[in-house]
CSV table of C-alpha atoms in Angstrom, one decimal:
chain,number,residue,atom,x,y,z
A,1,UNK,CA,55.2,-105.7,30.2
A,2,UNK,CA,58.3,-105.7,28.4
A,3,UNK,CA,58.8,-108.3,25.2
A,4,UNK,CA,61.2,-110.5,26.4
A,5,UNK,CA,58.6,-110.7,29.7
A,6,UNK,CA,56.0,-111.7,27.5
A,7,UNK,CA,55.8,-115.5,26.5
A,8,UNK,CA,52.7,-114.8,24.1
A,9,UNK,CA,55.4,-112.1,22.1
A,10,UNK,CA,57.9,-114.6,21.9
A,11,UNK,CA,56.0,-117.7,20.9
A,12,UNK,CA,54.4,-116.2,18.4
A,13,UNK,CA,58.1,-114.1,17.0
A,14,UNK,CA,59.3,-117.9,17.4
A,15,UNK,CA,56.9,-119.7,15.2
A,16,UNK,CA,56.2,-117.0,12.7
A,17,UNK,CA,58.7,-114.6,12.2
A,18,UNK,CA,56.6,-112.0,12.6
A,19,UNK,CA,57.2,-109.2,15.7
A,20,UNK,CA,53.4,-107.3,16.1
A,21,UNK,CA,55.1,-105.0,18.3
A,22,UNK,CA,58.2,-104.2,16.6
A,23,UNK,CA,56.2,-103.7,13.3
A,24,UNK,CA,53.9,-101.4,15.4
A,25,UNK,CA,56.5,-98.9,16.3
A,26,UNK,CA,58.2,-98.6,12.7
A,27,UNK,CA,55.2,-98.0,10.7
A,28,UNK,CA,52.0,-96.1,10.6
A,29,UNK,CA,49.0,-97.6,11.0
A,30,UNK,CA,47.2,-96.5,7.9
A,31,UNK,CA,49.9,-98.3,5.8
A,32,UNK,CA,49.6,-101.1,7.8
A,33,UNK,CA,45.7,-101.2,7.2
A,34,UNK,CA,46.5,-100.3,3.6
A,35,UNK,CA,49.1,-103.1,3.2
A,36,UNK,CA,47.0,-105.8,4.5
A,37,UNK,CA,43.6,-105.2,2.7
A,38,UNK,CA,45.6,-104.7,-0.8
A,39,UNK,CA,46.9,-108.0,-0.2
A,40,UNK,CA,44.1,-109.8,0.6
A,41,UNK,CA,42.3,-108.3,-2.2
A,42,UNK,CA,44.9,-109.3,-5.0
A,43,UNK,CA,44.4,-113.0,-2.9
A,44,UNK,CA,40.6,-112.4,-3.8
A,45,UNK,CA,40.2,-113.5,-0.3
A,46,UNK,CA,38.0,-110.4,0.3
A,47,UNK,CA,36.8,-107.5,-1.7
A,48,UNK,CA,37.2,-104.1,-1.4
A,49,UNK,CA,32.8,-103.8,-2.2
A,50,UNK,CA,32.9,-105.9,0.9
A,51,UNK,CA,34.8,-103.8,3.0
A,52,UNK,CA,33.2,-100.9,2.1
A,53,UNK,CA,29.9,-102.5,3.0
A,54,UNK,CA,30.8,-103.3,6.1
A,55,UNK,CA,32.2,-100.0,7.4
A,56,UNK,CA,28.8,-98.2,5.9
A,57,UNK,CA,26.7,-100.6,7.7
A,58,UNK,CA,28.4,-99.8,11.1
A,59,UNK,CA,28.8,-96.2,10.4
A,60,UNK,CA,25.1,-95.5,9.0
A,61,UNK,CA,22.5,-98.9,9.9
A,62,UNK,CA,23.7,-100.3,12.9
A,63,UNK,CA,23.0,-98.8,16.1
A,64,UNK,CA,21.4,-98.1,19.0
A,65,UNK,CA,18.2,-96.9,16.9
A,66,UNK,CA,17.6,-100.8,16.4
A,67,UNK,CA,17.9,-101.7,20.0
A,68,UNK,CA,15.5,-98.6,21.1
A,69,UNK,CA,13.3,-100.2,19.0
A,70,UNK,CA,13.0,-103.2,20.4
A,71,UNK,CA,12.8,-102.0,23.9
A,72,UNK,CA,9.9,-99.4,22.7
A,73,UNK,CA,8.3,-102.5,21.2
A,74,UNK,CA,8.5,-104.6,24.5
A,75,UNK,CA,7.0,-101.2,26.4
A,76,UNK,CA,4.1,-101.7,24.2
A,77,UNK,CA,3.6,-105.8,23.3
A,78,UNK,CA,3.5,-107.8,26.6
A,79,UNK,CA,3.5,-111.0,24.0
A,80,UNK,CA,6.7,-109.2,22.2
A,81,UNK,CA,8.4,-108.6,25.7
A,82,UNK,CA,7.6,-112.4,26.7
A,83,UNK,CA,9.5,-113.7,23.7
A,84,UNK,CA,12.5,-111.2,23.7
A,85,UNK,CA,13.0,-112.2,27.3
A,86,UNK,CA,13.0,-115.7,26.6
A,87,UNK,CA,14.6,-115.5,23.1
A,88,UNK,CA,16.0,-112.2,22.5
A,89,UNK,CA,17.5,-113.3,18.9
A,90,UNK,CA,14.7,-114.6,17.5
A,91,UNK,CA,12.4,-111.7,18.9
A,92,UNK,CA,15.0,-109.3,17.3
A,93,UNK,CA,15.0,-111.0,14.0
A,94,UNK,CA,11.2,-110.9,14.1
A,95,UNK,CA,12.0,-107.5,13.6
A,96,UNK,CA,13.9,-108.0,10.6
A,97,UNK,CA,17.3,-107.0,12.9
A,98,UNK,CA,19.7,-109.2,11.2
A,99,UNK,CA,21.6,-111.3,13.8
A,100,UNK,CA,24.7,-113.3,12.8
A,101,UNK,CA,23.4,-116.3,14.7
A,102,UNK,CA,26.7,-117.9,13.4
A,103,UNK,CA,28.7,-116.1,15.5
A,104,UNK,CA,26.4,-115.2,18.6
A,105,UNK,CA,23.0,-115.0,20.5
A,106,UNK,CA,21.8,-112.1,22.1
A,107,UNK,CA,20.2,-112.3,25.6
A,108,UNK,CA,17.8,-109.4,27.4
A,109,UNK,CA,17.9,-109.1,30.6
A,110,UNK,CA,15.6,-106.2,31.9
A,111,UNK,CA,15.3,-104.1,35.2
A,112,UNK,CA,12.5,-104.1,37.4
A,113,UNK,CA,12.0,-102.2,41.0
A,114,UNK,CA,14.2,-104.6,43.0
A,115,UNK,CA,17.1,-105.2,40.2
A,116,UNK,CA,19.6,-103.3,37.9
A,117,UNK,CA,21.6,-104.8,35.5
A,118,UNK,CA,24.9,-104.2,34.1
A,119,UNK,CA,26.4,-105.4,31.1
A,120,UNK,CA,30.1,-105.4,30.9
A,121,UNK,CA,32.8,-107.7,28.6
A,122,UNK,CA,35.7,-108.7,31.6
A,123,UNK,CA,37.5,-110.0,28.5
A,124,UNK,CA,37.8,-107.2,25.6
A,125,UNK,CA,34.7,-105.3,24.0
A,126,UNK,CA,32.2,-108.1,23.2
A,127,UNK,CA,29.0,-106.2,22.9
A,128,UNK,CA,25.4,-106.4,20.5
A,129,UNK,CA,26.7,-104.8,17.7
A,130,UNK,CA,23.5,-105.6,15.7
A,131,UNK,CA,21.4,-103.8,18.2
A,132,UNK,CA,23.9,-101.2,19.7
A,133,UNK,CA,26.1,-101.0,17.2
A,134,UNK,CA,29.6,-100.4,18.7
A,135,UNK,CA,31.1,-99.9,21.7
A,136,UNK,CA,31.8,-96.6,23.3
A,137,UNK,CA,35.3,-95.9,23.9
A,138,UNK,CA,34.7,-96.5,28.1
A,139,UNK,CA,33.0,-99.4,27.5
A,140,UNK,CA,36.1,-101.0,26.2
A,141,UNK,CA,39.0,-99.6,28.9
A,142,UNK,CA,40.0,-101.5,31.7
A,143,UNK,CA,38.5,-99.2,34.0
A,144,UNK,CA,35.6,-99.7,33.0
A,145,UNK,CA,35.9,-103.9,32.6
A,146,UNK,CA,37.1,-104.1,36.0
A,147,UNK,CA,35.4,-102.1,38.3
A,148,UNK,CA,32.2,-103.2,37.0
A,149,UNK,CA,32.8,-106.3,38.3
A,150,UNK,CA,34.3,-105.3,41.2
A,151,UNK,CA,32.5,-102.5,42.5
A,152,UNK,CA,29.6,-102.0,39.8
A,153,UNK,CA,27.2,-99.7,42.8
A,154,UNK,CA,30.3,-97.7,42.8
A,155,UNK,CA,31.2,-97.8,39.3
A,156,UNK,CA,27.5,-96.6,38.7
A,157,UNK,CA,27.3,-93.5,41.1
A,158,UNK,CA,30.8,-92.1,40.6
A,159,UNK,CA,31.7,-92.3,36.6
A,160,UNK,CA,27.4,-92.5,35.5
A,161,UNK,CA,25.4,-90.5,38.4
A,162,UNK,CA,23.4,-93.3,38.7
A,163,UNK,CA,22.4,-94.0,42.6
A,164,UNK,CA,20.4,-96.9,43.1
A,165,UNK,CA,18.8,-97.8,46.6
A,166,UNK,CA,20.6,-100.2,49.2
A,167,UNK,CA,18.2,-102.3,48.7
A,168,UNK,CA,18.0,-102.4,44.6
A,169,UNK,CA,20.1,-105.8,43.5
A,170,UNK,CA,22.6,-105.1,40.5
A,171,UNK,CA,22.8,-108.2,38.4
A,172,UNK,CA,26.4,-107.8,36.1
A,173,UNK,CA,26.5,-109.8,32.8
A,174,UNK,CA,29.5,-110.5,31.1
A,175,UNK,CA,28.9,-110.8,27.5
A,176,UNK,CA,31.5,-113.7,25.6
A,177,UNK,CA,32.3,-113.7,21.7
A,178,UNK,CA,28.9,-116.5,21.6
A,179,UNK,CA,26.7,-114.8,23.8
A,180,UNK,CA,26.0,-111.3,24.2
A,181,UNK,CA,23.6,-109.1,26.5
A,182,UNK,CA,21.6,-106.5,26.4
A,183,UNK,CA,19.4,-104.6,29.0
A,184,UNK,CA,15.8,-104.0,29.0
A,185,UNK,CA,15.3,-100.7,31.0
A,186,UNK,CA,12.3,-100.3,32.6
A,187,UNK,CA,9.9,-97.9,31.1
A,188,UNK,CA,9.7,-94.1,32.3
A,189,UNK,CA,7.1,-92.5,34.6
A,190,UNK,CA,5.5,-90.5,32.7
A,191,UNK,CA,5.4,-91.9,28.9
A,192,UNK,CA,3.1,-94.4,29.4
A,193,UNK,CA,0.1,-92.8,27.3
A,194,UNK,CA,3.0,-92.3,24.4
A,195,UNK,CA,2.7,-94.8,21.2
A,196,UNK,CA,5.8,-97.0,20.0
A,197,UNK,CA,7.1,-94.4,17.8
A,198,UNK,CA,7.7,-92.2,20.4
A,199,UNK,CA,8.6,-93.8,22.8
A,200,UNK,CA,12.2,-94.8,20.6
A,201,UNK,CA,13.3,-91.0,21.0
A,202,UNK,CA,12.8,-92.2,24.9
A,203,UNK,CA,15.5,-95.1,25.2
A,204,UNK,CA,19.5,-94.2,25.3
A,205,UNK,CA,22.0,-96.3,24.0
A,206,UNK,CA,23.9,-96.6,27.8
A,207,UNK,CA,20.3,-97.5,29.5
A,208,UNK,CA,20.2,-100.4,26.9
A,209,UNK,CA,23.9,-101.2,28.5
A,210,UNK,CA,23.1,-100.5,32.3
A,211,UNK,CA,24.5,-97.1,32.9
A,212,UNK,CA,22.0,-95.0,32.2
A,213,UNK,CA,18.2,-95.6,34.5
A,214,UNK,CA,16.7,-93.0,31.7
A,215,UNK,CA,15.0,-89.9,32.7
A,216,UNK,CA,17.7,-87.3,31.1
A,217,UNK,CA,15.9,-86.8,28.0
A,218,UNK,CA,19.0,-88.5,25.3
A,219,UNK,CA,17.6,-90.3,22.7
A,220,UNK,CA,18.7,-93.6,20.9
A,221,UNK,CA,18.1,-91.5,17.7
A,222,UNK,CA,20.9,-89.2,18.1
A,223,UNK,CA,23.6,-91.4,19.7
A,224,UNK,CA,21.5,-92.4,22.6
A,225,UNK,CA,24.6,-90.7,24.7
A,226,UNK,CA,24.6,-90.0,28.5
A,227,UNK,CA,27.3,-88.5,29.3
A,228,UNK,CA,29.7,-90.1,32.0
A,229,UNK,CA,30.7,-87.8,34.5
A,230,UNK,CA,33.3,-89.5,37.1
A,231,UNK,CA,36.7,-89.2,37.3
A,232,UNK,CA,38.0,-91.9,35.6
A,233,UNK,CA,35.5,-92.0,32.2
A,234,UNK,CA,34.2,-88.0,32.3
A,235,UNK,CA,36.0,-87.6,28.9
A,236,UNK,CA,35.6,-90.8,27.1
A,237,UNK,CA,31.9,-90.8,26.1
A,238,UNK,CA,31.5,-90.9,22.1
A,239,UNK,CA,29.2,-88.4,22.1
A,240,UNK,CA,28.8,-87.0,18.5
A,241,UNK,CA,32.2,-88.1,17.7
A,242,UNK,CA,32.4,-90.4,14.0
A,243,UNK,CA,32.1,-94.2,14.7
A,244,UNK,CA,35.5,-94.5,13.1
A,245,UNK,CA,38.1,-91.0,14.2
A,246,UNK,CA,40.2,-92.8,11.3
A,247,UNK,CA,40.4,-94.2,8.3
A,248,UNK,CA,43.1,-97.0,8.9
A,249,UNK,CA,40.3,-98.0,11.9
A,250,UNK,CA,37.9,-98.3,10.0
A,251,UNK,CA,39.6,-100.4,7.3
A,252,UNK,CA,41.0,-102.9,10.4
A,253,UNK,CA,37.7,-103.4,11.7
A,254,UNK,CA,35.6,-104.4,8.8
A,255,UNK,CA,39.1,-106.4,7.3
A,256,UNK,CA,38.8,-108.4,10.2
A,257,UNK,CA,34.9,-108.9,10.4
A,258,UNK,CA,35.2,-109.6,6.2
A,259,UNK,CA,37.7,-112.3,7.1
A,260,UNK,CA,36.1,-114.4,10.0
A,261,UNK,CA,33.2,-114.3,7.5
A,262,UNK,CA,33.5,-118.1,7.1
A,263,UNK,CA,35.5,-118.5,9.9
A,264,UNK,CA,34.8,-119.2,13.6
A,265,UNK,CA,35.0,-115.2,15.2
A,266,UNK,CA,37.5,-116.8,18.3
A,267,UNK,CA,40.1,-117.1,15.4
A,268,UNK,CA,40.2,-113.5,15.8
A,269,UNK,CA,39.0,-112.6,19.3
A,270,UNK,CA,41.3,-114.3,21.0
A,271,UNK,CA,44.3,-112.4,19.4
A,272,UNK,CA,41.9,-109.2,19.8
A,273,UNK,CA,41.8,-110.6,24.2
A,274,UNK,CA,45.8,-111.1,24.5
A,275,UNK,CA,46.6,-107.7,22.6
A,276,UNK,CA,44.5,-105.9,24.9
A,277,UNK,CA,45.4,-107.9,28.3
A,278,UNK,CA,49.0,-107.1,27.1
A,279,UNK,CA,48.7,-103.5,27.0
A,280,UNK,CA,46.4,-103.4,29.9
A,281,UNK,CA,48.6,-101.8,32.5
A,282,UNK,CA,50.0,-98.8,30.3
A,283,UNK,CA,48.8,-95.4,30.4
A,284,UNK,CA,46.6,-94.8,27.1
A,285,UNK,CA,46.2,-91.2,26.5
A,286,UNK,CA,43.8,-92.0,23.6
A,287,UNK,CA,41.7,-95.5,24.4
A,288,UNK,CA,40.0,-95.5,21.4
A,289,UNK,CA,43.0,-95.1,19.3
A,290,UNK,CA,45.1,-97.4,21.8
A,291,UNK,CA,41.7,-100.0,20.7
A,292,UNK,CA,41.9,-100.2,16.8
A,293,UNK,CA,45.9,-100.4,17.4
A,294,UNK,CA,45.5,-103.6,19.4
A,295,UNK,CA,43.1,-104.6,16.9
A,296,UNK,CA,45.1,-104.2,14.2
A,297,UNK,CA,48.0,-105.6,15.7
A,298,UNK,CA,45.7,-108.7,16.3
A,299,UNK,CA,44.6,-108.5,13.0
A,300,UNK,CA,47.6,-108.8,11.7
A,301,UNK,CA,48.5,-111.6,14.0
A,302,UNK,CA,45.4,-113.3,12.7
A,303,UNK,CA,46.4,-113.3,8.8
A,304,UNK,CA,50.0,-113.9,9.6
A,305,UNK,CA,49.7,-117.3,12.2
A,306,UNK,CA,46.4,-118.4,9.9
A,307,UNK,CA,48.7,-118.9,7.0
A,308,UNK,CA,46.7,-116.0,4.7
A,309,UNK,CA,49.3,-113.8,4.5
A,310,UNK,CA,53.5,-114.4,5.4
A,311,UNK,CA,55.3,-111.4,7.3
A,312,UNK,CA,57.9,-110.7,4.7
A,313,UNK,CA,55.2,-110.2,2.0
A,314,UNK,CA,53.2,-108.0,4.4
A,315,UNK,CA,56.3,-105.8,5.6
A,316,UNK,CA,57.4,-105.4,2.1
A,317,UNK,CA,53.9,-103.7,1.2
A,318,UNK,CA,53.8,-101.7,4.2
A,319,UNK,CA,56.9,-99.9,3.5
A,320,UNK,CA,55.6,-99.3,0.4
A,321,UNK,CA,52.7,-97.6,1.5
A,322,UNK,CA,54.5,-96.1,4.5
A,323,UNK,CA,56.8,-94.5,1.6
A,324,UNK,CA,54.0,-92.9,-0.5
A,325,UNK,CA,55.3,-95.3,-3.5
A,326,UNK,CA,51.8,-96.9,-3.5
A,327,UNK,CA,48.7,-94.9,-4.4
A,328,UNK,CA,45.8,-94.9,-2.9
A,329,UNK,CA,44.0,-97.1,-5.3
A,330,UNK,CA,46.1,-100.0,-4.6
A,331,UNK,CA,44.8,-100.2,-1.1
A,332,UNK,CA,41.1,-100.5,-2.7
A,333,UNK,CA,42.3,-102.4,-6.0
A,334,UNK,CA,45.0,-104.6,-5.1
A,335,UNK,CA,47.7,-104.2,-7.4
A,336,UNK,CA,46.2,-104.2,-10.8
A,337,UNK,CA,49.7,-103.4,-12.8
A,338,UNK,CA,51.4,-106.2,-11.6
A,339,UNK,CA,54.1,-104.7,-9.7
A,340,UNK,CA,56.4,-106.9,-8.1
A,341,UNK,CA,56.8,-106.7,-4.4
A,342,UNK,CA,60.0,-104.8,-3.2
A,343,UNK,CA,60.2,-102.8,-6.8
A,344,UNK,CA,59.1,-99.6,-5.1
A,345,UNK,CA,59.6,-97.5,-8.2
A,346,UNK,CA,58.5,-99.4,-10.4
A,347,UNK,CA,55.0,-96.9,-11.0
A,348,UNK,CA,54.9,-93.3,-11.3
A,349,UNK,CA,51.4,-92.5,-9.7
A,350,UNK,CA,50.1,-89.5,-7.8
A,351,UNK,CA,51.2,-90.9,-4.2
A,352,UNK,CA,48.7,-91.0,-1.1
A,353,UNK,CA,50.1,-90.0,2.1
């Protein structure tokens, strides 16, 4: 869709002076990222500890190890699988699993012999991040969001090699920014004389998601990674690819989760929702770089219409950045020298590019 097509682009151009897209295509994202969280820093309206935290978290505690967990603990408690079904939050926090019940509920749904489930987000990449930690990059393309509403038997034995019986019913769940689903596989022929423990190394991060009826031998432990084999999503499994491929992605991401920290998350998601469903016909040749760039342009959508931040302050920086006349501590520091904005030489520091 072309900008002057779009009345989303120019509503928001209108009212705020700020053009996402136009900023997009002059400057890289890294000094975008860069530019933003040294602003909000100086603002002290986040920290740079707390980003840090943030991105460590996602990149070293949260995962699919905490959701494989849980299943291998319903495999084992009947009175643990009981209350995860009928309250999967609190069950999970019973685990010490720490759910931001602020911002969302988790629901299990699990698989028996008559019914599969499928959890998909129709809307962008809402997903169990406590439990699963994040998406995989074909969870979050529109190939993916579509088809597994539309044809989620076909979805299954073409792109996951998963072939269910005629007669098996597939139930598909569309997790929202407030409620968000995950799948209780049932448990393997097979492992039923192992203990809890062991049974962990048995679950996989796509069977806790629907694609994946377990049986390959992938464990949660080391991605939890089945490998999608069709022709539209063969390539676009993580695998034992970085949670973040970038810095600048990493720095978006927990810049936006810092923020809605004591604000409603729909502030944010819904920017996240019209970025994507904007760029949702194109041709991506990287979907999970094309991801963080929507997110960042909805980040910086976010700060701009939310009144944090004003464009003209935030294009200044970037340029900076984008220059080299910033160093890299200022991204992490804010701007502890007191440089005025637009006095790009005003410091003679080592530059990061």
């Amino acid at each position: 869709m072309d900008d002057a097509d779009d009345p989303t682009h120019d509503r928001d151009a209108e009212h705020t002076g700020f053009d996402a897209d136009a900023f997009a295509r002059e400057y890289d994202p890294e000094a975008r990222a860069r530019a933003l969280q040294s602003l909000l820093i100086e603002k002290e309206m986040l920290s740079s500890e707390a980003v840090d935290d943030i991105v460590a978290r996602y990149e070293e505690d949260i995962g699919p190890l905490n959701g494989a967990r849980v299943v291998a603990r319903a495999w084992t408690d009947s009175a643990f699988r009981e209350q995860l079904l009928d309250d999967g939050t609190a069950a999970m926090e019973a685990m010490d699993i720490d759910i931001d019940t602020d911002t969302m509920d988790v629901e299990v749904v699990a698989n028996d012999d008559d019914t599969h489930n499928l959890v998909v987000c129709t809307l962008c990449s809402c997903y169990p991040w406590a439990v699963l930690g994040l998406p995989p990059t074909w969870y979050k393309t529109p190939e993916y969001r579509s088809r597994a509403v539309r044809d989620p038997r076909g979805l299954l034995a073409e792109d996951f090699e998963v072939e269910l019986a005629d007669d098996i019913e597939i139930q598909v769940w569309d997790s929202t920014s407030e409620l968000r689903y995950m799948v209780l596989p049932q448990q393997p022929p097979g492992t039923e004389d192992m203990d809890e423990e062991e049974l962990v190394e048995v679950v996989t991060r796509d069977a806790m998601i629907g694609v994946d009826r377990l049986g390959s031998g992938q464990t949660a432990a080391d991605g939890g990674v089945t490998s999608a084999t069709g022709e539209q999503l063969r390539d676009l499994d993580l695998g034992d690819r970085p949670t973040f491929e970038a810095p600048w992605q990493a720095r978006a991401f927990a810049v936006a989760v810092a923020l809605t920290d004591d604000r409603p998350w729909e502030t944010f998601q819904h920017r996240l929702v019209e970025e994507v469903d904007r760029d949702a016909d194109a041709d991506h040749a990287d979907p999970e770089s094309t991801y963080y760039e929507q997110w960042l342009r909805a980040l910086e959508r976010f700060v701009v219409e939310e009144g944090l931040l004003d464009s003209a302050t935030i294009e200044v920086r970037t340029a900076e950045f984008d220059a080299g006349d910033r160093n890299a501590h200022e991204f992490v520091d804010g701007d502890p020298h007191g440089h005025v904005d637009g006095d790009s030489h005003a410091h003679d520091h080592d530059h990061a590019h």
